[in-house]
PDB file of C-alpha atoms in Angstrom:
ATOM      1  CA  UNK A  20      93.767 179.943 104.089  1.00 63.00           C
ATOM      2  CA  UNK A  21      94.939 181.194 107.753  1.00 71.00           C
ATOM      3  CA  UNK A  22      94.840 179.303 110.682  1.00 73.00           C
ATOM      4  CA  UNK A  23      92.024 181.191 112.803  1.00 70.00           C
ATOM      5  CA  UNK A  24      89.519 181.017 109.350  1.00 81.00           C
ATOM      6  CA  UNK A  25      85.999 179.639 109.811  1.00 84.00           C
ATOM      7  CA  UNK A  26      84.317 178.101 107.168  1.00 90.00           C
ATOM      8  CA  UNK A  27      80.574 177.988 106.954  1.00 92.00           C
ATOM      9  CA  UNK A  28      78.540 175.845 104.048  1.00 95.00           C
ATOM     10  CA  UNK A  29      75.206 176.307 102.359  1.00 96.00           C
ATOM     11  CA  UNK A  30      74.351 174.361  99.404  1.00 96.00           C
ATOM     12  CA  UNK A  31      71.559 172.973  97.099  1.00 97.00           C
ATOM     13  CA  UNK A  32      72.141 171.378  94.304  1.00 97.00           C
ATOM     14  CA  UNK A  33      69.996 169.139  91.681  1.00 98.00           C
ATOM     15  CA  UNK A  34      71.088 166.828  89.321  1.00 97.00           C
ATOM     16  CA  UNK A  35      69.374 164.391  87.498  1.00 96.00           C
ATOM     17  CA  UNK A  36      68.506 161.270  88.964  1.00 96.00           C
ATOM     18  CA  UNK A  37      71.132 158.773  90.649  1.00 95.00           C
ATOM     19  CA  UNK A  38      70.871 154.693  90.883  1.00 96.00           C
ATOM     20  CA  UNK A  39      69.955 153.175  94.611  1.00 96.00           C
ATOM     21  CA  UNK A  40      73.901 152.484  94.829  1.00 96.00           C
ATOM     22  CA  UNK A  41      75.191 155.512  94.251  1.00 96.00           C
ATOM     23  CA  UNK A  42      72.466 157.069  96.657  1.00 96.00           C
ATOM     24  CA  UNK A  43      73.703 154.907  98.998  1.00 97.00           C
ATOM     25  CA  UNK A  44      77.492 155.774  98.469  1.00 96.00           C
ATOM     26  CA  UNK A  45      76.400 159.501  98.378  1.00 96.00           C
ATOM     27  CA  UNK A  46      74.671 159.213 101.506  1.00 96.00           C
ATOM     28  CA  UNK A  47      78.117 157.445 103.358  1.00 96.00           C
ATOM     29  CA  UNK A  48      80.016 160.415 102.101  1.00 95.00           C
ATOM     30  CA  UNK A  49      78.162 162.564 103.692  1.00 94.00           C
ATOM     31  CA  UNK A  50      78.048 160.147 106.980  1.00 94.00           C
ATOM     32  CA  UNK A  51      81.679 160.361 107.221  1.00 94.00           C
ATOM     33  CA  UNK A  52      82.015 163.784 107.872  1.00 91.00           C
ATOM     34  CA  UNK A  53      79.053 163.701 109.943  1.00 89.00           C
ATOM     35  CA  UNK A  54      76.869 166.311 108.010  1.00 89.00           C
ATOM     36  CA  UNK A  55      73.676 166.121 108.265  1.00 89.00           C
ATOM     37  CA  UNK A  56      72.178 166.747 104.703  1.00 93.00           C
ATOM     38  CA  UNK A  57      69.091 165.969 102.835  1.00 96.00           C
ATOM     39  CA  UNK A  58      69.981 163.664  99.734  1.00 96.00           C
ATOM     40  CA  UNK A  59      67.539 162.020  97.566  1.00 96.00           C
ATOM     41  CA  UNK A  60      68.209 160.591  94.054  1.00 96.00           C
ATOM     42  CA  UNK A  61      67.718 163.908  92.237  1.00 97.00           C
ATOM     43  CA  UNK A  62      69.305 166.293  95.073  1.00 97.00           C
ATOM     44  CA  UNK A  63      71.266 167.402  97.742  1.00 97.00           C
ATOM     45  CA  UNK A  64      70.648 169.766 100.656  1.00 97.00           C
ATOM     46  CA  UNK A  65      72.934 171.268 103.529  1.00 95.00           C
ATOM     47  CA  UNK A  66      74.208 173.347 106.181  1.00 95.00           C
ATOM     48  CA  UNK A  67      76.823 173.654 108.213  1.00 91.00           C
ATOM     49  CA  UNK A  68      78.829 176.250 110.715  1.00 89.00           C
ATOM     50  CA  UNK A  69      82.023 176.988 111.750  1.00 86.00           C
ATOM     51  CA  UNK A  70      84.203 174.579 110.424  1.00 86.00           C
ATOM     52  CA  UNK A  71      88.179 174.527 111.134  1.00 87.00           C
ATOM     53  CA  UNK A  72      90.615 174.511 108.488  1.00 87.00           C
ATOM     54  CA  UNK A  73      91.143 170.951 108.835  1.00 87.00           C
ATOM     55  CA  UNK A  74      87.087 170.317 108.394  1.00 90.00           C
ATOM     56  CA  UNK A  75      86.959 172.451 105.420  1.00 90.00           C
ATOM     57  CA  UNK A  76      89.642 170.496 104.025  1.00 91.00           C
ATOM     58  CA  UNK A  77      87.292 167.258 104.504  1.00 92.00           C
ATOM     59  CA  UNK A  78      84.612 168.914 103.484  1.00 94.00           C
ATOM     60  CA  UNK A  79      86.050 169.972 100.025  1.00 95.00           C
ATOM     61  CA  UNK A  80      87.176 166.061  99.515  1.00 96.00           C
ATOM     62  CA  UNK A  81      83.808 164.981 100.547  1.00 96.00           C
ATOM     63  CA  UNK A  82      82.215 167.323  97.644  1.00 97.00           C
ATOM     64  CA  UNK A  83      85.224 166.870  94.837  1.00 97.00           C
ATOM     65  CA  UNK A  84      84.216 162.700  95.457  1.00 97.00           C
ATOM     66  CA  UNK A  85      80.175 163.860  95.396  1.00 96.00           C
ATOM     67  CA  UNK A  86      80.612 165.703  91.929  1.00 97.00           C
ATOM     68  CA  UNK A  87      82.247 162.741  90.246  1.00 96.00           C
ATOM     69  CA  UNK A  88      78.619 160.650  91.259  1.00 95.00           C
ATOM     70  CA  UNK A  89      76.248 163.406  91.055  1.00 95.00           C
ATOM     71  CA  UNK A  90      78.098 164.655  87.891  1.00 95.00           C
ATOM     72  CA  UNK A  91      76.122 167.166  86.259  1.00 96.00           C
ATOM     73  CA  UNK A  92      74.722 169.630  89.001  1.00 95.00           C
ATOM     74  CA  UNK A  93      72.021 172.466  88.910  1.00 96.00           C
ATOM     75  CA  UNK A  94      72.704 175.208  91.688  1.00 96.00           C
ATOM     76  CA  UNK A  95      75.241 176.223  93.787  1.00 96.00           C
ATOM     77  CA  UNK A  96      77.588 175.388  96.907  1.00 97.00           C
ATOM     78  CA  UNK A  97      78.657 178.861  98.902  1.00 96.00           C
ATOM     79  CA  UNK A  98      81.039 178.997 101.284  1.00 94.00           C
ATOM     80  CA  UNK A  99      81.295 182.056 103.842  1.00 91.00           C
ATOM     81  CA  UNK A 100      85.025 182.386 104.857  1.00 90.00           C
ATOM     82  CA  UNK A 101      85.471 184.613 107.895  1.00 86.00           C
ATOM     83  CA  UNK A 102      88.310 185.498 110.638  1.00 79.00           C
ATOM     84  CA  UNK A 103      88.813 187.921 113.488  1.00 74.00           C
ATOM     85  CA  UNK A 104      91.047 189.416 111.731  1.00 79.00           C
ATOM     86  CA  UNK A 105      89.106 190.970 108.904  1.00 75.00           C
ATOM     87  CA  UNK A 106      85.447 192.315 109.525  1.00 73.00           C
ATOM     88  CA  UNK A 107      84.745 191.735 106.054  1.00 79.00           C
ATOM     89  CA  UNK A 108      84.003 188.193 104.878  1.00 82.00           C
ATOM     90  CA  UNK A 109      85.541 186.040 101.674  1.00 89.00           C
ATOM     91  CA  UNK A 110      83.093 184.146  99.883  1.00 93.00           C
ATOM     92  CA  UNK A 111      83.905 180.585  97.540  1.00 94.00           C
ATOM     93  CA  UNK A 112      80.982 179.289  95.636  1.00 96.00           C
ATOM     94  CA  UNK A 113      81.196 175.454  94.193  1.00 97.00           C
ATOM     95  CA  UNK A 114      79.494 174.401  91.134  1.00 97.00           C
ATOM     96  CA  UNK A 115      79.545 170.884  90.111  1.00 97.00           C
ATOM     97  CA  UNK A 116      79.817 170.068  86.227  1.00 97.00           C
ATOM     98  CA  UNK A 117      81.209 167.287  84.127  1.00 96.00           C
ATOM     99  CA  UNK A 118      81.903 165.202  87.014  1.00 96.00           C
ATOM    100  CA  UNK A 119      84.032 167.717  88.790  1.00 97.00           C
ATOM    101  CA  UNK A 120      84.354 170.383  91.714  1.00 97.00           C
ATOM    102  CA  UNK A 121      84.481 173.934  90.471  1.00 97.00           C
ATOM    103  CA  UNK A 122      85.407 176.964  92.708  1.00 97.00           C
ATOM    104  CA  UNK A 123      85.073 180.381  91.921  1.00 96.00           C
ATOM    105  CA  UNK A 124      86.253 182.859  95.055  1.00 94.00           C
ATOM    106  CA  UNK A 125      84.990 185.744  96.210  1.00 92.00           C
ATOM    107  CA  UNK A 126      85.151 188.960  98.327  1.00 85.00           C
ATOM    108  CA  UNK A 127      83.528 192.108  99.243  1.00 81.00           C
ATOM    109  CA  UNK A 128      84.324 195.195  98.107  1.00 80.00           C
ATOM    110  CA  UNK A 129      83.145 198.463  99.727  1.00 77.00           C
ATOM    111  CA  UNK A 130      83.011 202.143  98.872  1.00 77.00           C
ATOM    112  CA  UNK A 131      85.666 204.230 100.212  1.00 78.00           C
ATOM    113  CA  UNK A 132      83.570 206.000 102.256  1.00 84.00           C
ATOM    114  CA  UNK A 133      80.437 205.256 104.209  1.00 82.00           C
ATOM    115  CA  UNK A 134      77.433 208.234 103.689  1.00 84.00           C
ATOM    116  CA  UNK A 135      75.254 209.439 106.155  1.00 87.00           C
ATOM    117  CA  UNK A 136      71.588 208.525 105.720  1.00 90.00           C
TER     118      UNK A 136
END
């Protein structure tokens, strides 16, 4: 991670249905980061742009402490890493399974040479 990254999030993810309490607890996770995300009891919906460092940091906490609720997740988190440095972005996608955060990185890889159309 380098200091002038920016992190941008886009995730749905269903799992099978959560108590009223953990809802609730879900939904004060999300609060506390202030992201604005569609939760029910069966799934979760979001988006967000441009985070820092430090607020990608927060926001992988947020998501290792939603997995060990939601525990059992169907779909994906994907996580657009960019900087002015490189034109081409890095890409981490999240999966949530047996209670825990996975993270599988990413990048782009072009041909050599562009061709003329």
């Amino acid at each position: 991670m380098k200091e002038n990254d920016i992190f941008g999030f886009r995730g749905i993810v269903y799992y099978d249905e959560i108590s009223d309490k953990e809802l609730e607890t879900l939904e004060d996770l999300f609060d506390a980061i202030e992201l604005e995300a569609e939760i029910s009891s069966t799934m979760i919906d979001f988006e967000i742009e441009e985070l820092e460092p430090a607020s990608y940091k927060k926001m992988v906490s947020t998501l290792k402490k939603a997995a060990k609720l939601i525990k059992e997740g169907d779909g994906e988190i994907k996580c657009e890493v960019g900087n002015d440095e490189n034109p081409d972005p890095r890409y981490e996608f999240f999966t949530i399974k047996e209670g825990k955060l996975w993270q599988q990185s990413a990048k782009v890889v072009r041909d050599k040479t562009p061709k003329a159309l």
